[in-house]
Short mmCIF file of C-alpha atoms in Angstrom, two decimals:
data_model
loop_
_atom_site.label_atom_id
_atom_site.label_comp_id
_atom_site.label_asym_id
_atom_site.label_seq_id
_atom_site.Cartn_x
_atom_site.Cartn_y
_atom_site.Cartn_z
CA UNK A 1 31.99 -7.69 -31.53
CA UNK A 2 31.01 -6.52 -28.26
CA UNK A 3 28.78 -2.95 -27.86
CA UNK A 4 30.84 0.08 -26.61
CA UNK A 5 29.95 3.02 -24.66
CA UNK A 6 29.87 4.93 -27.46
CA UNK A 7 27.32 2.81 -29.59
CA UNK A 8 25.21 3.28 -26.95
CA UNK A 9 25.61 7.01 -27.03
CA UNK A 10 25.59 7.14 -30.83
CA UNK A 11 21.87 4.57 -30.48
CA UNK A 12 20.12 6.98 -27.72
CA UNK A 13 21.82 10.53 -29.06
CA UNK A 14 23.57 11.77 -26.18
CA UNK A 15 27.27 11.52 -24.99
CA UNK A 16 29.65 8.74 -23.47
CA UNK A 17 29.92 10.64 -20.53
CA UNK A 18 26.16 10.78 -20.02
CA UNK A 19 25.66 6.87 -20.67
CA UNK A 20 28.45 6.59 -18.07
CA UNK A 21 26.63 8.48 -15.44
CA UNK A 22 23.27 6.88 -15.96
CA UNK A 23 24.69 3.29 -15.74
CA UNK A 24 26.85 3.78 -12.62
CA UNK A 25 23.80 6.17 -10.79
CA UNK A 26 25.39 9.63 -10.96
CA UNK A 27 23.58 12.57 -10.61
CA UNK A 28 22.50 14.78 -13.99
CA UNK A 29 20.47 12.11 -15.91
CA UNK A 30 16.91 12.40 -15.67
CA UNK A 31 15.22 9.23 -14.61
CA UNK A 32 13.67 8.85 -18.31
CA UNK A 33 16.36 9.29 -20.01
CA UNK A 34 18.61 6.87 -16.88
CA UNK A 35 15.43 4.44 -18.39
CA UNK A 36 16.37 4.75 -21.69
CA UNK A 37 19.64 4.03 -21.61
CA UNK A 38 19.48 1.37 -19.51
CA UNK A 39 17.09 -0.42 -21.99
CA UNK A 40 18.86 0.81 -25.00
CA UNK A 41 22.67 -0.48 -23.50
CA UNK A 42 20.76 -4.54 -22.25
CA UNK A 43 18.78 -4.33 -26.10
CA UNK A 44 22.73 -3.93 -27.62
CA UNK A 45 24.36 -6.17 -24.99
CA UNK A 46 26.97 -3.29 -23.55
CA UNK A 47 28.17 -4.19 -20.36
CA UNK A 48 29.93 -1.37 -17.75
CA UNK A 49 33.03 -1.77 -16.59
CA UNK A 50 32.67 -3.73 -13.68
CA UNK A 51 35.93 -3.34 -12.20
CA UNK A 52 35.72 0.16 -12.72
CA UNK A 53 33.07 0.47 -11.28
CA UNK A 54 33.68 -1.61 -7.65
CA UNK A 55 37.09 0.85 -7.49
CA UNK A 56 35.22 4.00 -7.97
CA UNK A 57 31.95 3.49 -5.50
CA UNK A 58 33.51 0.39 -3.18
CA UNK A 59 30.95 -1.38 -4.10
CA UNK A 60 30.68 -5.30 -4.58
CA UNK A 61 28.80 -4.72 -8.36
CA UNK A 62 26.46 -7.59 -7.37
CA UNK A 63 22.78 -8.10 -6.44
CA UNK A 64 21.50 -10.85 -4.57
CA UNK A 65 18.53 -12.75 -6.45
CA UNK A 66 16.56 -15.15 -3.84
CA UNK A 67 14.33 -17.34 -5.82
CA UNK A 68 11.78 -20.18 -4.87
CA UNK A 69 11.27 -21.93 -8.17
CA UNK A 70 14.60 -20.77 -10.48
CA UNK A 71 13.51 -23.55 -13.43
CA UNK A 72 9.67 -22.14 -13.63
CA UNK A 73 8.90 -19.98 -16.61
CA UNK A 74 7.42 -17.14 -14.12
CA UNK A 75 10.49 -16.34 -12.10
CA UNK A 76 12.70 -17.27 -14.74
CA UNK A 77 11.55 -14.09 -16.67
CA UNK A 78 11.42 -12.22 -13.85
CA UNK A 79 15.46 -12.85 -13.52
CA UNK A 80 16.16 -12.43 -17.20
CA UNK A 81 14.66 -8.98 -17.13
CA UNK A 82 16.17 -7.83 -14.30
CA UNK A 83 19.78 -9.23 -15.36
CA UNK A 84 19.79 -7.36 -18.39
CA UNK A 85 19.00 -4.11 -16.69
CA UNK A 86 21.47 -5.09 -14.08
CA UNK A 87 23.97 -6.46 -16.46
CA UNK A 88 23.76 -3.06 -18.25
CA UNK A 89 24.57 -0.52 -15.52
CA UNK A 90 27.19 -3.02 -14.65
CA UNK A 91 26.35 -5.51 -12.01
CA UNK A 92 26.86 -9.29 -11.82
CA UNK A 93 24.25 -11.55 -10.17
CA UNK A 94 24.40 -13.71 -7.34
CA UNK A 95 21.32 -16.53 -7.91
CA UNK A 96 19.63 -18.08 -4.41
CA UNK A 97 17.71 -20.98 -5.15
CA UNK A 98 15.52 -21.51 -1.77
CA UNK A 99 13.15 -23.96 -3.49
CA UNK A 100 13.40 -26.16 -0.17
CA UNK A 101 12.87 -25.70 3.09
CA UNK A 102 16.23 -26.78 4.13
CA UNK A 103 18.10 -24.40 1.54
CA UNK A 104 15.92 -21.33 2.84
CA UNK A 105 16.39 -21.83 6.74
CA UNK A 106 20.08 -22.38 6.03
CA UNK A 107 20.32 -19.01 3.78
CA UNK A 108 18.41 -16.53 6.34
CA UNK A 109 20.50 -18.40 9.28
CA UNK A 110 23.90 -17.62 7.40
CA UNK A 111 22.93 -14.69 5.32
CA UNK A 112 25.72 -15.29 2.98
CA UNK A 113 25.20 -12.31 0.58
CA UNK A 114 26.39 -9.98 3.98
CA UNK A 115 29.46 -8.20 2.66
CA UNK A 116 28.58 -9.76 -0.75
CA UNK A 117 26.17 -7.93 -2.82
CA UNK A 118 25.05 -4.21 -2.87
CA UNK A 119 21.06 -4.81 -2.66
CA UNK A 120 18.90 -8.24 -3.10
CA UNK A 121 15.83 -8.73 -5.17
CA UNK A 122 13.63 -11.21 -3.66
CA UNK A 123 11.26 -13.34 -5.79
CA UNK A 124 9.65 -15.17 -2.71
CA UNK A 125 7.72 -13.63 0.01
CA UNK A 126 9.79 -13.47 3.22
CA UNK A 127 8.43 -14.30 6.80
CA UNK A 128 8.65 -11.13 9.36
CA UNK A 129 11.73 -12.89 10.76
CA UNK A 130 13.26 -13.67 7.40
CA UNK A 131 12.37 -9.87 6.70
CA UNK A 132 13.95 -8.55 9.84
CA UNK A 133 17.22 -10.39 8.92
CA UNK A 134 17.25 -8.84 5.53
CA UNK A 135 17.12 -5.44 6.56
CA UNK A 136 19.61 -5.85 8.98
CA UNK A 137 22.10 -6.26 5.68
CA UNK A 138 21.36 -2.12 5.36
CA UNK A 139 21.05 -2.73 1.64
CA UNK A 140 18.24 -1.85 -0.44
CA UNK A 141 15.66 -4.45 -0.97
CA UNK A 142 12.96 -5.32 -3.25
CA UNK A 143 10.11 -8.17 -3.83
CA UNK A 144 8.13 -9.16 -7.09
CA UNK A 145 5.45 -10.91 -4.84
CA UNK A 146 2.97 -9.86 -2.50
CA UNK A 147 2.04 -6.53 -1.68
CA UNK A 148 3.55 -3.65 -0.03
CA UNK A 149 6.33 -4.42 2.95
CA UNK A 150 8.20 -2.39 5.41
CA UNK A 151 11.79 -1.66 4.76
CA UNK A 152 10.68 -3.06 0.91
CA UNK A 153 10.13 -1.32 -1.99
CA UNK A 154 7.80 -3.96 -4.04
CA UNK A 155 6.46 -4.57 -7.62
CA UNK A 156 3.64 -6.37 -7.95
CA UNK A 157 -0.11 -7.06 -9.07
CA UNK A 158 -3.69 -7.72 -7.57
CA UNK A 159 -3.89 -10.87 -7.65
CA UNK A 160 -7.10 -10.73 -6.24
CA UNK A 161 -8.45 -8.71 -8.66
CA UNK A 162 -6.98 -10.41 -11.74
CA UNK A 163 -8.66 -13.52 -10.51
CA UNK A 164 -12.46 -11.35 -10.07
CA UNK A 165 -11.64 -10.46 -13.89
CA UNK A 166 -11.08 -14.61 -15.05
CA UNK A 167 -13.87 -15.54 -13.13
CA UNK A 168 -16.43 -13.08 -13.89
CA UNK A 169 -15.98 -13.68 -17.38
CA UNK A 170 -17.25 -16.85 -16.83
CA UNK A 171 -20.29 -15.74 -15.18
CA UNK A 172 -20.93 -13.75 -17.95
CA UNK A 173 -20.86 -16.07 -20.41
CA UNK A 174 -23.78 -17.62 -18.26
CA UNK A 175 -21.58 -20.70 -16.58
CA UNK A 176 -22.21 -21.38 -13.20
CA UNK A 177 -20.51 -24.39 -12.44
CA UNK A 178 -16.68 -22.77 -12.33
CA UNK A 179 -14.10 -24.97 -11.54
CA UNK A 180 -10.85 -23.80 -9.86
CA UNK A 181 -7.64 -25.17 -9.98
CA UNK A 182 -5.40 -23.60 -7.77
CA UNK A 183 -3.66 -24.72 -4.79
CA UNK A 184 -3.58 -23.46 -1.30
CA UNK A 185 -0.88 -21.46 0.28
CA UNK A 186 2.34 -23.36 1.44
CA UNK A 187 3.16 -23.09 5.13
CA UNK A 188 6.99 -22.93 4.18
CA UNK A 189 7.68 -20.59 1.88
CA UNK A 190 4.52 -18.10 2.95
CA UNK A 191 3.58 -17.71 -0.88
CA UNK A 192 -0.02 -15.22 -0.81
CA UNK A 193 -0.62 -15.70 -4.46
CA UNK A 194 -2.92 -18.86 -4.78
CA UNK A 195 -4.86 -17.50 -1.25
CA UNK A 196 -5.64 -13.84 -2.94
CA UNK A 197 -6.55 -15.28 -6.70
CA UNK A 198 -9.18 -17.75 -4.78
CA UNK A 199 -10.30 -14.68 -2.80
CA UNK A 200 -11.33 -13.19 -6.09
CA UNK A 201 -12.47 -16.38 -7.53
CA UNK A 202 -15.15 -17.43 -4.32
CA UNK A 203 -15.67 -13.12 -4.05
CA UNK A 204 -17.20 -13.13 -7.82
CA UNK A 205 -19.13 -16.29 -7.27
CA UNK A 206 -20.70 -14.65 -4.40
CA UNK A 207 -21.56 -11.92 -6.04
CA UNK A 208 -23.38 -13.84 -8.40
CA UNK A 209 -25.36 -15.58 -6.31
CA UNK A 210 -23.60 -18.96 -7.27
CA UNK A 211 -23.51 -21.26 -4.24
CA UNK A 212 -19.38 -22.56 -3.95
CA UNK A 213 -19.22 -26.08 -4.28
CA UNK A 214 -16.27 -27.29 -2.56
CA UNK A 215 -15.89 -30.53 -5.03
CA UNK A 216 -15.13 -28.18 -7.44
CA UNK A 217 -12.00 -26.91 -6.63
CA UNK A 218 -8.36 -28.82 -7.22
CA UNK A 219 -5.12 -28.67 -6.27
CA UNK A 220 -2.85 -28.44 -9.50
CA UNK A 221 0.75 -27.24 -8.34
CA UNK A 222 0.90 -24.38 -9.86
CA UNK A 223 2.74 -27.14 -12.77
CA UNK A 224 1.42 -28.75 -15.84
CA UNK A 225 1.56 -32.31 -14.67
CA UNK A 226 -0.32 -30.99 -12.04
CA UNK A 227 -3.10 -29.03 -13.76
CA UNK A 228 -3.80 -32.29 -15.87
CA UNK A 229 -4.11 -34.61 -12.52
CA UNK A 230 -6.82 -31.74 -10.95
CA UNK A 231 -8.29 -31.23 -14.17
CA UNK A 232 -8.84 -34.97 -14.14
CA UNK A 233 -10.43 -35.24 -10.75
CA UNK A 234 -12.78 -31.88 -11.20
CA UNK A 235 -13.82 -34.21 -14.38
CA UNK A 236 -15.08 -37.30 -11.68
CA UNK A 237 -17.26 -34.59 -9.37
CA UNK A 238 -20.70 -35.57 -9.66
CA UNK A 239 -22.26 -32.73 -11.30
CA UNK A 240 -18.87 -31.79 -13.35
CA UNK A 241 -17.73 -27.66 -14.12
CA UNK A 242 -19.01 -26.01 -17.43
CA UNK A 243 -15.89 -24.15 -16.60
CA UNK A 244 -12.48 -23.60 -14.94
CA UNK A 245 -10.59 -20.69 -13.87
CA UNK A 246 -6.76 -22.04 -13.32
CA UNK A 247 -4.96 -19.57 -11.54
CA UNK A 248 -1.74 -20.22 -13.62
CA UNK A 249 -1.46 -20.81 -17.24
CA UNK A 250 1.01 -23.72 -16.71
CA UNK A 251 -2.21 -25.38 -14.98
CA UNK A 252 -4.50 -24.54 -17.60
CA UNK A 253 -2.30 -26.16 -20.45
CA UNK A 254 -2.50 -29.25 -17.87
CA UNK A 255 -6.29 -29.07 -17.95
CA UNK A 256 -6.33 -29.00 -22.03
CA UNK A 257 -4.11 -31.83 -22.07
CA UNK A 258 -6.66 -33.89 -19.46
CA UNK A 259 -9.82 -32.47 -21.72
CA UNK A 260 -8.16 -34.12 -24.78
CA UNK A 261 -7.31 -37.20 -23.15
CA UNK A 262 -11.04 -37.30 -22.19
CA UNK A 263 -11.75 -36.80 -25.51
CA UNK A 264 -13.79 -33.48 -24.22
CA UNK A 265 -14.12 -30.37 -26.58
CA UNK A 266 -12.64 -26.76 -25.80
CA UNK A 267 -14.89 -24.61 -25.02
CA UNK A 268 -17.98 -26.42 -26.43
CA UNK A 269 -18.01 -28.85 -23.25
CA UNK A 270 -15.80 -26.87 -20.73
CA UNK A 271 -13.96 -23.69 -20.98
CA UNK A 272 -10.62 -22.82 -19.40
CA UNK A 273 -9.20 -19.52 -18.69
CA UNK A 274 -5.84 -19.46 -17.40
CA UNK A 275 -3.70 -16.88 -15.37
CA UNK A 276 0.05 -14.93 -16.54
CA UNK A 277 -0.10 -14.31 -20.78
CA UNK A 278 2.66 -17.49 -21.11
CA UNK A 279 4.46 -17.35 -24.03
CA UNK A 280 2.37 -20.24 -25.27
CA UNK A 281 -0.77 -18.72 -23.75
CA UNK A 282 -1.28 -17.49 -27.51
CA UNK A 283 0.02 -20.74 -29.23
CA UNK A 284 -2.69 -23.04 -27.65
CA UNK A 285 -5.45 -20.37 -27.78
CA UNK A 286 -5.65 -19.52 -24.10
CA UNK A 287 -8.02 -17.34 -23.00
CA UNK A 288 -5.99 -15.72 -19.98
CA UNK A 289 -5.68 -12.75 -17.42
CA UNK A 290 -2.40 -11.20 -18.58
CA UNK A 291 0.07 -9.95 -16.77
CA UNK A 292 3.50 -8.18 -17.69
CA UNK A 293 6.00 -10.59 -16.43
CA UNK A 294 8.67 -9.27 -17.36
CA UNK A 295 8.16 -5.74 -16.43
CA UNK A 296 8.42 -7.14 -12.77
CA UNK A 297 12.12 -7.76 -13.04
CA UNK A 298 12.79 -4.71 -15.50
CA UNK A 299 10.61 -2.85 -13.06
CA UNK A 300 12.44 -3.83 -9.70
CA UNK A 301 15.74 -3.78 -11.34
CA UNK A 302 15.20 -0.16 -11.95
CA UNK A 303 14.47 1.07 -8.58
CA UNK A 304 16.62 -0.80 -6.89
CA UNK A 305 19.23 0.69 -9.18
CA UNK A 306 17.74 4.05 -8.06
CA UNK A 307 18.09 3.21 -4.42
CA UNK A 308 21.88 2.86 -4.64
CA UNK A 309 21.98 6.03 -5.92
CA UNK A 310 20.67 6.97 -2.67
CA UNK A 311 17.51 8.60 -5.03
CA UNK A 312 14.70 9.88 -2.38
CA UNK A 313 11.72 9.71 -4.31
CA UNK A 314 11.19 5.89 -4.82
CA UNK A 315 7.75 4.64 -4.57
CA UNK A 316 7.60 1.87 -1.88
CA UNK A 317 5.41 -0.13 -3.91
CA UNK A 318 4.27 -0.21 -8.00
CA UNK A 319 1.41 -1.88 -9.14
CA UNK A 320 1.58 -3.55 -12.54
CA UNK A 321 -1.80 -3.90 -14.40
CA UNK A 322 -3.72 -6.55 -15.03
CA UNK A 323 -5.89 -7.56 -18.30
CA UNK A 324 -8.11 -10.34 -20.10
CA UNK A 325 -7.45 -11.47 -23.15
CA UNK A 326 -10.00 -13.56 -24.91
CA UNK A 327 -8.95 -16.22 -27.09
CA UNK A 328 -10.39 -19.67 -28.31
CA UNK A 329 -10.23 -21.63 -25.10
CA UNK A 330 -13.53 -19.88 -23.97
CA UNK A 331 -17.32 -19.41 -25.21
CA UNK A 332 -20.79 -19.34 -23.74
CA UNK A 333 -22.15 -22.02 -21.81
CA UNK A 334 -24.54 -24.49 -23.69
CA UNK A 335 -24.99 -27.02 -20.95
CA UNK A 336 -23.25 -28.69 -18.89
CA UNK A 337 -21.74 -32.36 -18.96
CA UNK A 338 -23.79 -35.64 -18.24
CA UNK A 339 -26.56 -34.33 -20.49
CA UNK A 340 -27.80 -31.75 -17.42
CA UNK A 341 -28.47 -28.31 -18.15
CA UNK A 342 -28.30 -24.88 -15.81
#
């Protein structure tokens, strides 16, 4: 049986007529308790009138999601988290897959949310042009990429910074020939990520005086299949890594699927740290720079929920924090391969 209002209520200890005005954005809730609520109604599935709610503000009750990659475990917890605070102060959404470059030139040439949805959360980094025709909607509008944005209010990490973290743990477990697996950034869809973790990886190697070696870098996908392939050809350099930063866990499990098939021990002959906390990060004993992933769409969600309220105090841009976690997929270096030691 579906939740009511008044569960809800009865769950956070306040009345149906408060739940009611922190779902739909009225004024008289605080913003923690608006918070609560909102987590408290998506944790017992309640749902707001939608109907009511489109009569009441003529509103549409949607938000338009633009996505990149829809089927990959990142953004696809970034969506969940927001639906469910979405879905909870009443609001359907309306899913954009612009995983091609075809599909995203004909959505920012149409702009079919216009008229459609009440604000858009954006999980792909627009160009200034695809930005100019998004704030020309006069709706609010937030990322989960990249950094702060005009017209944008923005939830993000350094990426930059989470990569100095991975890679400097390596140094300090005395390895000097780091890998990276990584790819560079892609013309069309203007993705920062890969370009700001390699900043951090070739900014710590520099600041330990560890000359970059050009072999030892691979392009994995940002995909399993492809972490194993780069993994593979970082394995063929000359003087092989003792280590490999992968700036996605989806790359690193590729990398400990190549190591086994090269029948190469984890750490003792090369350690891996990955990028994200994955929800198998902990199952295959990933060391890993975590992130909260889902906090991005929870966090988004929020103040874009705030920004229909036409609430003046919302930060233009939140920084999530970053953090290593050290687990079995990483020790100190004890030579490297081919018998040669640093």
């Amino acid at each position: 049986m579906a939740a009511s209002i008044i569960d809800v209520a009865q769950a956070v200890g306040v009345s149906p007529s408060t739940v009611s005005r922190a779902l739909r954005g009225r004024d008289g809730v605080s913003d923690e308790l608006r918070v609560r609520i909102i987590a408290v109604a998506a944790d017992l599935g309640y749902t707001a009138s939608r109907n009511a709610s489109s009569l009441a503000s003529g509103r549409t009750c949607s938000i338009g999601v633009l996505a990149p990659y829809v089927g990959r475990w990142f953004f696809g917890t970034v969506v969940d988290a927001a639906e469910r605070v979405f879905s909870a102060a009443g609001y359907d959404l309306l899913l954009y897959n612009l995983g091609s470059v075809d599909s995203r030139k004909r959505f920012f040439a149409e702009l079919p949310v216009r008229k459609r949805v009440d604000a858009i959360l954006s999980l792909l980094i627009p160009t200034e042009d695809e930005a100019e025709r998004l704030r020309s909607l006069g709706i609010p509008l937030a990322i989960t990429v990249g950094g702060p944005r005009p017209g944008f209010t923005t939830v993000g990490i350094d990426d930059r910074a989470g990569a100095e973290l991975a890679t400097r743990h390596l140094v300090n477990l005395g390895h000097r020939r780091i890998g990276r697996i990584g790819t560079q950034p892609s013309a069309p869809l203007y993705w920062t990520t890969p370009d700001l973790r390699r900043r951090g990886y070739l900014d710590v190697l520099v600041d330990a005086g560890i000359p970059h070696d050009p072999d030892l870098e691979a392009d994995g996908e940002y995909t399993v299949e492809g972490g194993e392939r780069a993994m593979t050809r970082l394995l063929t350099a000359v003087r092989p890594p003792t280590a490999v930063f992968a700036e996605s866990d989806e790359m690193a499990m590729g990398a400990l699927r190549a190591l086994r098939a090269h029948r190469l021990r984890v750490p003792e002959d090369i350690a891996i740290v990955g990028f994200d906390d994955h929800e198998l990060a902990d199952v295959v004993g990933l060391t890993t720079v975590a992130q909260p992933v889902a906090e991005h769409g929870t966090q988004a969600a929020s103040l874009l929920l705030r920004l229909l309220r036409d609430d003046t105090d919302v930060p233009d841009h939140v920084e999530l924090p970053t953090h290593l976690i050290v687990r079995n997929s990483t020790a100190p270096h004890r030579g490297s391969l081919h018998g040669g030691i640093e």
